Amino acid sequence: MTLTDKHDDCSCPVLGTVTRWARRKDARPGEILDAALDLFVAKGFAATKMNDIAAAAGVTAGTIYRYYDGKEEMLRAIIRDGIGAKLDEGEQLITQFKGTAPELLAMVIRTWWSLIGATRLSGLPKLIISEANNFPELAELHREVVVRRGEAMIAKALQYGVDRGEFRPMPIESTVKVVVAPVLMAMLWKHAPACETGEFNVDEYLEQVIQTLVFGLSLRSA
Amino acid sequence: MTLTDKHDDCSCPVLGTVTRWARRKDARPGEILDAALDLFVAKGFAATKMNDIAAAAGVTAGTIYRYYDGKEEMLRAIIRDGIGAKLDEGEQLITQFKGTAPELLAMVIRTWWSLIGATRLSGLPKLIISEANNFPELAELHREVVVRRGEAMIAKALQYGVDRGEFRPMPIESTVKVVVAPVLMAMLWKHAPACETGEFNVDEYLEQVIQTLVFGLSLRSA
Amino acid sequence: MTLTDKHDDCSCPVLGTVTRWARRKDARPGEILDAALDLFVAKGFAATKMNDIAAAAGVTAGTIYRYYDGKEEMLRAIIRDGIGAKLDEGEQLITQFKGTAPELLAMVIRTWWSLIGATRLSGLPKLIISEANNFPELAELHREVVVRRGEAMIAKALQYGVDRGEFRPMPIESTVKVVVAPVLMAMLWKHAPACETGEFNVDEYLEQVIQTLVFGLSLRSA
Amino acid sequence: MTLTDKHDDCSCPVLGTVTRWARRKDARPGEILDAALDLFVAKGFAATKMNDIAAAAGVTAGTIYRYYDGKEEMLRAIIRDGIGAKLDEGEQLITQFKGTAPELLAMVIRTWWSLIGATRLSGLPKLIISEANNFPELAELHREVVVRRGEAMIAKALQYGVDRGEFRPMPIESTVKVVVAPVLMAMLWKHAPACETGEFNVDEYLEQVIQTLVFGLSLRSA
DNA sequence: AATGAATGAGACTTCATTCAT
DNA sequence: TATGAATGAAGTCTCATTCAT
């Protein structure tokens, strides 16, 4: 499996420190793609050099071409293999859920973070936002594979609350984005640390997000 | 005045009938910087070619160097001249404000959008998030000039509500980001349209943001 | 008359300090050519920018083209107008000379220095040596107009000594160069001060040159 | 070893049959630097194009950058690696010398020519004189590494003659330059053939230089 | 006659990609 | 299979020259 999502070394690797596993033969492509993802996220697609990716993956430039047809092909692979699998887990959780809507919303956000936000994949939103205009077909792919499914999940959770009378009536489509935005920004801040002041306490932030959203969306009795 | 913020076109002005070689000397720098901002935001710094900027500004590449020392210098100028002036207006509004905290919060967000979000400057967050790691000194500048002041403004508004007993007690620093995130994401989505599905109704979205935040932050009497 | 040879401000003007006279209309071309010569000598033809010449001449770049067809044309003018007139004076001196050969040789060298070496024209050898290969037709011109006449003068002086029995028999052509070399080097050193150590005392040097040459060329009686 | 000093060709070797892409890795830097030296000397630094150097070295322009950081860096390398080694040989010769001062002076000049004047390195004086003003730090380097040592050598030889009563008393510093000048000019003429008339018979010239200097510097008994 | 903004050709340099080893 | 030297296309930047004012 490529694009490994180990919780470990993902602390905004602007430079170097891409850990390499035991050199199993079949790990090569994954290591290369991981290195590419890290660097694409950190520096952007155009500013990332094949030599840097190679060095970060512990190979030389020529080797990359045994596994991928070129730089753009790597980006394609990253987007393609990206988040899909995680969404499966998420959808299952929501479908099986039985508690209150606030509990569901909180769970969705927390799970989202632990499955994606805390992993290397957390860089994808930054990468896609930065490069979407340059690779429309990849943006399209991402929209179909990730955005639509992700928003559908959130919409389902919101509708669940509205149906149960726990959340106020709302224009679902817009409100989905209200829920999504704070989590996405957390991922973006994580990978552009130079954009915020002081230390960013993600956990405290996410709890405030949850609390604010839950109460902000709840139906007020009066 | 550079980085003009006309509400109208943010759509790469190809500049139809230009009085070639007229006494445009004083207008040129602004036009060039506007073109550069648009393209940096749309395609990223590295992927933007000087020729593209020149064409968008209605000149040839060589001309740009009469006004700016190079590509990076233009980026510097963009960040430097960027949003500062707008923050002055914003700060004044908050200081003079006399109404309720929810009204204040709503006003801040709406003003933020009309002064920045609806203008060409709305691209800056995308640009800075994308390039911060590549130009640490610019990120630092932006942090000092924009982020710190912007967050201070929001913090002031929140504190205003807490002091008046309208907002619940809250960890201000984290909650500031909860307020900021949805507006920033609106700017990002605006400039990476390929990242969201369907039509994005910004006004409806912002109203939902305001409503959710206001109620989500309000002190519940019971 | 262009290429003025004032003894004054000619102290290796690597940068600036090109004095400008009262702005008589007809002085323009000369001032420009003087500035060009100084800069060509100091920095080389290719490394000299038209803007620098213009600035040194107290005009703007466009103005130069009223007087000269371009950069190369200026170089041509410099070589063409160069040293010719001075050689007339020199030839006359030698022809009229009546004293001993050593006296003649000493006079030639001293006159050479005062008429050319001490003036702005002293830069020409450096310029021509540096650029000869890039402008063969100019080298040819210089050869015809300056070198041949100059060497003929020295040859005449040497022959004068040999005929009078004061100088030893010698291969005139080669020995001419032995006489010429130390004076040319003095001019080169003057314009490439970075090439020699300490202070270069030209007068002491030239006296040693004269003394060494005179005795080195004299017929020894024994 | 770079800056090869084969006595044979100093004539821009277009390099006939090159084993393209063979294991030339270790030879390349030297070939490139040789080509660069030849062209810098022939045309000047600014007028020499990287493409020309590359072509002369049998590679493409891009290849040069695998070995040198840029054009200026090549110039630096040329000056740095230049003549140093040759001076070692020269110094040893002088120190060990046991004969008469005239013999020593003649030997120094002849050795100088065979070790440097007859090789590709003979172009360095022209290069340095031409570019010294544009690269002060390189001129400084050359002064320290070459000029000072070279002049010290000549001074030693002259002092040797004075001490032995073979040479007349003299201001050593100035007289050193009198000795140096004719040899330097020979090198310059060699690389600016367009600057002298007819054929330049270097050997005959140097013999005249030696003879003139030796007698010109000798102590006259009477 | 002079200006200096603008041009456009051409230089230096970078880097994704190839391919002999 | 991996390497890394080499390529060549493409981008940034410079500057001699032009020309409307």
mmCIF file of N, CA, C and O in Angstrom, chain C residues 102-161:
data_model
loop_
_atom_site.group_PDB
_atom_site.id
_atom_site.type_symbol
_atom_site.label_atom_id
_atom_site.label_comp_id
_atom_site.label_asym_id
_atom_site.label_seq_id
_atom_site.Cartn_x
_atom_site.Cartn_y
_atom_site.Cartn_z
ATOM 1 N N PRO C 102 71.793 57.459 -27.300
ATOM 2 C CA PRO C 102 71.185 57.301 -25.973
ATOM 3 C C PRO C 102 70.274 58.468 -25.628
ATOM 4 O O PRO C 102 69.181 58.269 -25.091
ATOM 5 N N GLU C 103 70.699 59.668 -25.938
ATOM 6 C CA GLU C 103 69.840 60.812 -25.679
ATOM 7 C C GLU C 103 68.540 60.711 -26.471
ATOM 8 O O GLU C 103 67.461 60.998 -25.958
ATOM 9 N N LEU C 104 68.677 60.282 -27.699
ATOM 10 C CA LEU C 104 67.485 60.140 -28.538
ATOM 11 C C LEU C 104 66.527 59.103 -27.965
ATOM 12 O O LEU C 104 65.323 59.337 -27.823
ATOM 13 N N LEU C 105 67.078 57.960 -27.608
ATOM 14 C CA LEU C 105 66.227 56.895 -27.076
ATOM 15 C C LEU C 105 65.498 57.363 -25.815
ATOM 16 O O LEU C 105 64.288 57.144 -25.646
ATOM 17 N N ALA C 106 66.268 58.029 -24.944
ATOM 18 C CA ALA C 106 65.663 58.530 -23.709
ATOM 19 C C ALA C 106 64.568 59.539 -24.025
ATOM 20 O O ALA C 106 63.477 59.512 -23.432
ATOM 21 N N MET C 107 64.834 60.390 -24.979
ATOM 22 C CA MET C 107 63.845 61.406 -25.323
ATOM 23 C C MET C 107 62.567 60.782 -25.889
ATOM 24 O O MET C 107 61.453 61.173 -25.549
ATOM 25 N N VAL C 108 62.772 59.820 -26.751
ATOM 26 C CA VAL C 108 61.610 59.166 -27.347
ATOM 27 C C VAL C 108 60.707 58.573 -26.262
ATOM 28 O O VAL C 108 59.491 58.769 -26.251
ATOM 29 N N ILE C 109 61.335 57.876 -25.359
ATOM 30 C CA ILE C 109 60.542 57.221 -24.315
ATOM 31 C C ILE C 109 59.851 58.244 -23.429
ATOM 32 O O ILE C 109 58.671 58.119 -23.110
ATOM 33 N N ARG C 110 60.577 59.263 -23.031
ATOM 34 C CA ARG C 110 59.970 60.273 -22.151
ATOM 35 C C ARG C 110 58.848 61.021 -22.866
ATOM 36 O O ARG C 110 57.809 61.313 -22.271
ATOM 37 N N THR C 111 59.082 61.342 -24.131
ATOM 38 C CA THR C 111 58.050 62.056 -24.880
ATOM 39 C C THR C 111 56.816 61.184 -25.059
ATOM 40 O O THR C 111 55.673 61.627 -24.906
ATOM 41 N N TRP C 112 57.071 59.949 -25.415
ATOM 42 C CA TRP C 112 55.999 58.982 -25.554
ATOM 43 C C TRP C 112 55.123 58.994 -24.292
ATOM 44 O O TRP C 112 53.897 59.045 -24.354
ATOM 45 N N TRP C 113 55.781 58.950 -23.178
ATOM 46 C CA TRP C 113 55.000 58.906 -21.949
ATOM 47 C C TRP C 113 54.229 60.194 -21.708
ATOM 48 O O TRP C 113 53.045 60.174 -21.351
ATOM 49 N N SER C 114 54.889 61.314 -21.935
ATOM 50 C CA SER C 114 54.195 62.567 -21.612
ATOM 51 C C SER C 114 53.072 62.851 -22.610
ATOM 52 O O SER C 114 52.040 63.406 -22.245
ATOM 53 N N LEU C 115 53.252 62.460 -23.851
ATOM 54 C CA LEU C 115 52.223 62.735 -24.854
ATOM 55 C C LEU C 115 51.056 61.740 -24.795
ATOM 56 O O LEU C 115 49.938 62.063 -25.142
ATOM 57 N N ILE C 116 51.349 60.551 -24.392
ATOM 58 C CA ILE C 116 50.307 59.519 -24.410
ATOM 59 C C ILE C 116 50.147 58.839 -23.057
ATOM 60 O O ILE C 116 49.046 58.754 -22.512
ATOM 61 N N GLY C 117 51.260 58.377 -22.525
ATOM 62 C CA GLY C 117 51.188 57.593 -21.297
ATOM 63 C C GLY C 117 50.508 58.338 -20.160
ATOM 64 O O GLY C 117 49.800 57.741 -19.355
ATOM 65 N N ALA C 118 50.702 59.644 -20.130
ATOM 66 C CA ALA C 118 50.129 60.401 -19.020
ATOM 67 C C ALA C 118 48.713 60.878 -19.298
ATOM 68 O O ALA C 118 48.118 61.552 -18.472
ATOM 69 N N THR C 119 48.215 60.553 -20.471
ATOM 70 C CA THR C 119 46.866 61.027 -20.809
ATOM 71 C C THR C 119 45.861 59.892 -20.823
ATOM 72 O O THR C 119 46.207 58.722 -20.619
ATOM 73 N N ARG C 120 44.639 60.292 -21.110
ATOM 74 C CA ARG C 120 43.555 59.318 -21.212
ATOM 75 C C ARG C 120 43.847 58.264 -22.276
ATOM 76 O O ARG C 120 43.398 57.120 -22.188
ATOM 77 N N LEU C 121 44.597 58.666 -23.286
ATOM 78 C CA LEU C 121 44.892 57.749 -24.376
ATOM 79 C C LEU C 121 45.741 56.557 -23.930
ATOM 80 O O LEU C 121 45.834 55.554 -24.643
ATOM 81 N N SER C 122 46.326 56.680 -22.755
ATOM 82 C CA SER C 122 47.147 55.574 -22.263
ATOM 83 C C SER C 122 46.340 54.282 -22.124
ATOM 84 O O SER C 122 46.902 53.201 -22.014
ATOM 85 N N GLY C 123 45.025 54.420 -22.134
ATOM 86 C CA GLY C 123 44.212 53.219 -21.994
ATOM 87 C C GLY C 123 44.075 52.407 -23.272
ATOM 88 O O GLY C 123 43.695 51.229 -23.223
ATOM 89 N N LEU C 124 44.407 53.026 -24.381
ATOM 90 C CA LEU C 124 44.189 52.333 -25.656
ATOM 91 C C LEU C 124 44.882 50.978 -25.773
ATOM 92 O O LEU C 124 44.265 50.024 -26.252
ATOM 93 N N PRO C 125 46.136 50.867 -25.378
ATOM 94 C CA PRO C 125 46.752 49.539 -25.508
ATOM 95 C C PRO C 125 45.967 48.456 -24.793
ATOM 96 O O PRO C 125 45.732 47.380 -25.345
ATOM 97 N N LYS C 126 45.522 48.748 -23.584
ATOM 98 C CA LYS C 126 44.737 47.732 -22.888
ATOM 99 C C LYS C 126 43.480 47.400 -23.675
ATOM 100 O O LYS C 126 43.126 46.237 -23.869
ATOM 101 N N LEU C 127 42.822 48.421 -24.134
ATOM 102 C CA LEU C 127 41.585 48.210 -24.880
ATOM 103 C C LEU C 127 41.836 47.377 -26.129
ATOM 104 O O LEU C 127 41.098 46.418 -26.416
ATOM 105 N N ILE C 128 42.873 47.720 -26.830
ATOM 106 C CA ILE C 128 43.119 47.022 -28.095
ATOM 107 C C ILE C 128 43.597 45.598 -27.863
ATOM 108 O O ILE C 128 43.161 44.662 -28.544
ATOM 109 N N ILE C 129 44.456 45.421 -26.908
ATOM 110 C CA ILE C 129 44.887 44.053 -26.616
ATOM 111 C C ILE C 129 43.687 43.208 -26.210
ATOM 112 O O ILE C 129 43.533 42.060 -26.629
ATOM 113 N N SER C 130 42.808 43.785 -25.407
ATOM 114 C CA SER C 130 41.666 43.017 -24.923
ATOM 115 C C SER C 130 40.688 42.680 -26.035
ATOM 116 O O SER C 130 40.086 41.602 -26.036
ATOM 117 N N GLU C 131 40.480 43.600 -26.947
ATOM 118 C CA GLU C 131 39.398 43.428 -27.913
ATOM 119 C C GLU C 131 39.862 43.063 -29.321
ATOM 120 O O GLU C 131 39.027 42.821 -30.205
ATOM 121 N N ALA C 132 41.160 43.058 -29.536
ATOM 122 C CA ALA C 132 41.669 42.847 -30.897
ATOM 123 C C ALA C 132 41.044 41.615 -31.552
ATOM 124 O O ALA C 132 40.630 41.657 -32.707
ATOM 125 N N ASN C 133 40.957 40.536 -30.802
ATOM 126 C CA ASN C 133 40.441 39.310 -31.410
ATOM 127 C C ASN C 133 38.960 39.392 -31.753
ATOM 128 O O ASN C 133 38.472 38.660 -32.608
ATOM 129 N N ASN C 134 38.237 40.262 -31.054
ATOM 130 C CA ASN C 134 36.812 40.364 -31.330
ATOM 131 C C ASN C 134 36.497 41.316 -32.478
ATOM 132 O O ASN C 134 35.395 41.272 -33.025
ATOM 133 N N PHE C 135 37.440 42.192 -32.789
ATOM 134 C CA PHE C 135 37.206 43.168 -33.855
ATOM 135 C C PHE C 135 38.434 43.229 -34.755
ATOM 136 O O PHE C 135 39.192 44.208 -34.722
ATOM 137 N N PRO C 136 38.599 42.203 -35.544
ATOM 138 C CA PRO C 136 39.821 42.085 -36.352
ATOM 139 C C PRO C 136 40.050 43.305 -37.235
ATOM 140 O O PRO C 136 41.190 43.723 -37.415
ATOM 141 N N GLU C 137 38.982 43.874 -37.757
ATOM 142 C CA GLU C 137 39.180 44.999 -38.660
ATOM 143 C C GLU C 137 39.696 46.210 -37.882
ATOM 144 O O GLU C 137 40.444 47.033 -38.416
ATOM 145 N N LEU C 138 39.334 46.307 -36.626
ATOM 146 C CA LEU C 138 39.866 47.408 -35.825
ATOM 147 C C LEU C 138 41.328 47.155 -35.480
ATOM 148 O O LEU C 138 42.146 48.080 -35.452
ATOM 149 N N ALA C 139 41.639 45.900 -35.200
ATOM 150 C CA ALA C 139 43.027 45.566 -34.924
ATOM 151 C C ALA C 139 43.877 45.898 -36.143
ATOM 152 O O ALA C 139 44.958 46.484 -36.033
ATOM 153 N N GLU C 140 43.357 45.539 -37.295
ATOM 154 C CA GLU C 140 44.057 45.844 -38.543
ATOM 155 C C GLU C 140 44.289 47.350 -38.668
ATOM 156 O O GLU C 140 45.401 47.807 -38.942
ATOM 157 N N LEU C 141 43.241 48.102 -38.424
ATOM 158 C CA LEU C 141 43.334 49.563 -38.475
ATOM 159 C C LEU C 141 44.408 50.064 -37.528
ATOM 160 O O LEU C 141 45.279 50.873 -37.888
ATOM 161 N N HIS C 142 44.354 49.588 -36.304
ATOM 162 C CA HIS C 142 45.322 50.011 -35.298
ATOM 163 C C HIS C 142 46.739 49.650 -35.716
ATOM 164 O O HIS C 142 47.687 50.421 -35.533
ATOM 165 N N ARG C 143 46.844 48.466 -36.286
ATOM 166 C CA ARG C 143 48.155 48.018 -36.719
ATOM 167 C C ARG C 143 48.714 48.978 -37.758
ATOM 168 O O ARG C 143 49.853 49.437 -37.684
ATOM 169 N N GLU C 144 47.884 49.308 -38.713
ATOM 170 C CA GLU C 144 48.342 50.177 -39.795
ATOM 171 C C GLU C 144 48.639 51.584 -39.299
ATOM 172 O O GLU C 144 49.639 52.193 -39.653
ATOM 173 N N VAL C 145 47.732 52.107 -38.489
ATOM 174 C CA VAL C 145 47.810 53.522 -38.134
ATOM 175 C C VAL C 145 48.773 53.782 -36.981
ATOM 176 O O VAL C 145 49.424 54.816 -36.926
ATOM 177 N N VAL C 146 48.874 52.853 -36.074
ATOM 178 C CA VAL C 146 49.652 53.121 -34.872
ATOM 179 C C VAL C 146 50.893 52.245 -34.784
ATOM 180 O O VAL C 146 52.020 52.749 -34.705
ATOM 181 N N VAL C 147 50.675 50.947 -34.805
ATOM 182 C CA VAL C 147 51.795 50.055 -34.531
ATOM 183 C C VAL C 147 52.912 50.237 -35.552
ATOM 184 O O VAL C 147 54.079 50.449 -35.192
ATOM 185 N N ARG C 148 52.519 50.178 -36.813
ATOM 186 C CA ARG C 148 53.558 50.255 -37.838
ATOM 187 C C ARG C 148 54.340 51.573 -37.730
ATOM 188 O O ARG C 148 55.574 51.582 -37.724
ATOM 189 N N ARG C 149 53.642 52.648 -37.597
ATOM 190 C CA ARG C 149 54.320 53.941 -37.492
ATOM 191 C C ARG C 149 55.159 54.023 -36.223
ATOM 192 O O ARG C 149 56.285 54.499 -36.230
ATOM 193 N N GLY C 150 54.580 53.550 -35.133
ATOM 194 C CA GLY C 150 55.319 53.603 -33.873
ATOM 195 C C GLY C 150 56.587 52.778 -33.929
ATOM 196 O O GLY C 150 57.676 53.233 -33.535
ATOM 197 N N GLU C 151 56.457 51.576 -34.471
ATOM 198 C CA GLU C 151 57.640 50.721 -34.545
ATOM 199 C C GLU C 151 58.667 51.308 -35.505
ATOM 200 O O GLU C 151 59.881 51.200 -35.277
ATOM 201 N N ALA C 152 58.166 51.925 -36.555
ATOM 202 C CA ALA C 152 59.096 52.546 -37.500
ATOM 203 C C ALA C 152 59.901 53.653 -36.803
ATOM 204 O O ALA C 152 61.113 53.798 -37.029
ATOM 205 N N MET C 153 59.225 54.385 -35.954
ATOM 206 C CA MET C 153 59.911 55.445 -35.219
ATOM 207 C C MET C 153 61.028 54.881 -34.350
ATOM 208 O O MET C 153 62.162 55.370 -34.365
ATOM 209 N N ILE C 154 60.696 53.875 -33.603
ATOM 210 C CA ILE C 154 61.697 53.274 -32.725
ATOM 211 C C ILE C 154 62.826 52.673 -33.552
ATOM 212 O O ILE C 154 64.020 52.821 -33.235
ATOM 213 N N ALA C 155 62.434 52.029 -34.648
ATOM 214 C CA ALA C 155 63.455 51.422 -35.515
ATOM 215 C C ALA C 155 64.428 52.489 -36.012
ATOM 216 O O ALA C 155 65.652 52.295 -36.026
ATOM 217 N N LYS C 156 63.889 53.599 -36.378
ATOM 218 C CA LYS C 156 64.707 54.707 -36.858
ATOM 219 C C LYS C 156 65.707 55.163 -35.797
ATOM 220 O O LYS C 156 66.899 55.395 -36.074
ATOM 221 N N ALA C 157 65.196 55.257 -34.581
ATOM 222 C CA ALA C 157 66.061 55.691 -33.480
ATOM 223 C C ALA C 157 67.166 54.670 -33.236
ATOM 224 O O ALA C 157 68.335 55.022 -33.009
ATOM 225 N N LEU C 158 66.807 53.390 -33.287
ATOM 226 C CA LEU C 158 67.826 52.365 -33.064
ATOM 227 C C LEU C 158 68.854 52.392 -34.187
ATOM 228 O O LEU C 158 70.075 52.336 -33.962
ATOM 229 N N GLN C 159 68.351 52.463 -35.401
ATOM 230 C CA GLN C 159 69.248 52.478 -36.546
ATOM 231 C C GLN C 159 70.202 53.674 -36.458
ATOM 232 O O GLN C 159 71.390 53.555 -36.794
ATOM 233 N N TYR C 160 69.663 54.771 -36.004
ATOM 234 C CA TYR C 160 70.462 55.988 -35.793
ATOM 235 C C TYR C 160 71.656 55.679 -34.897
ATOM 236 O O TYR C 160 72.784 56.053 -35.175
ATOM 237 N N GLY C 161 71.392 54.938 -33.831
ATOM 238 C CA GLY C 161 72.467 54.577 -32.911
ATOM 239 C C GLY C 161 73.449 53.597 -33.512
ATOM 240 O O GLY C 161 74.663 53.704 -33.315
#
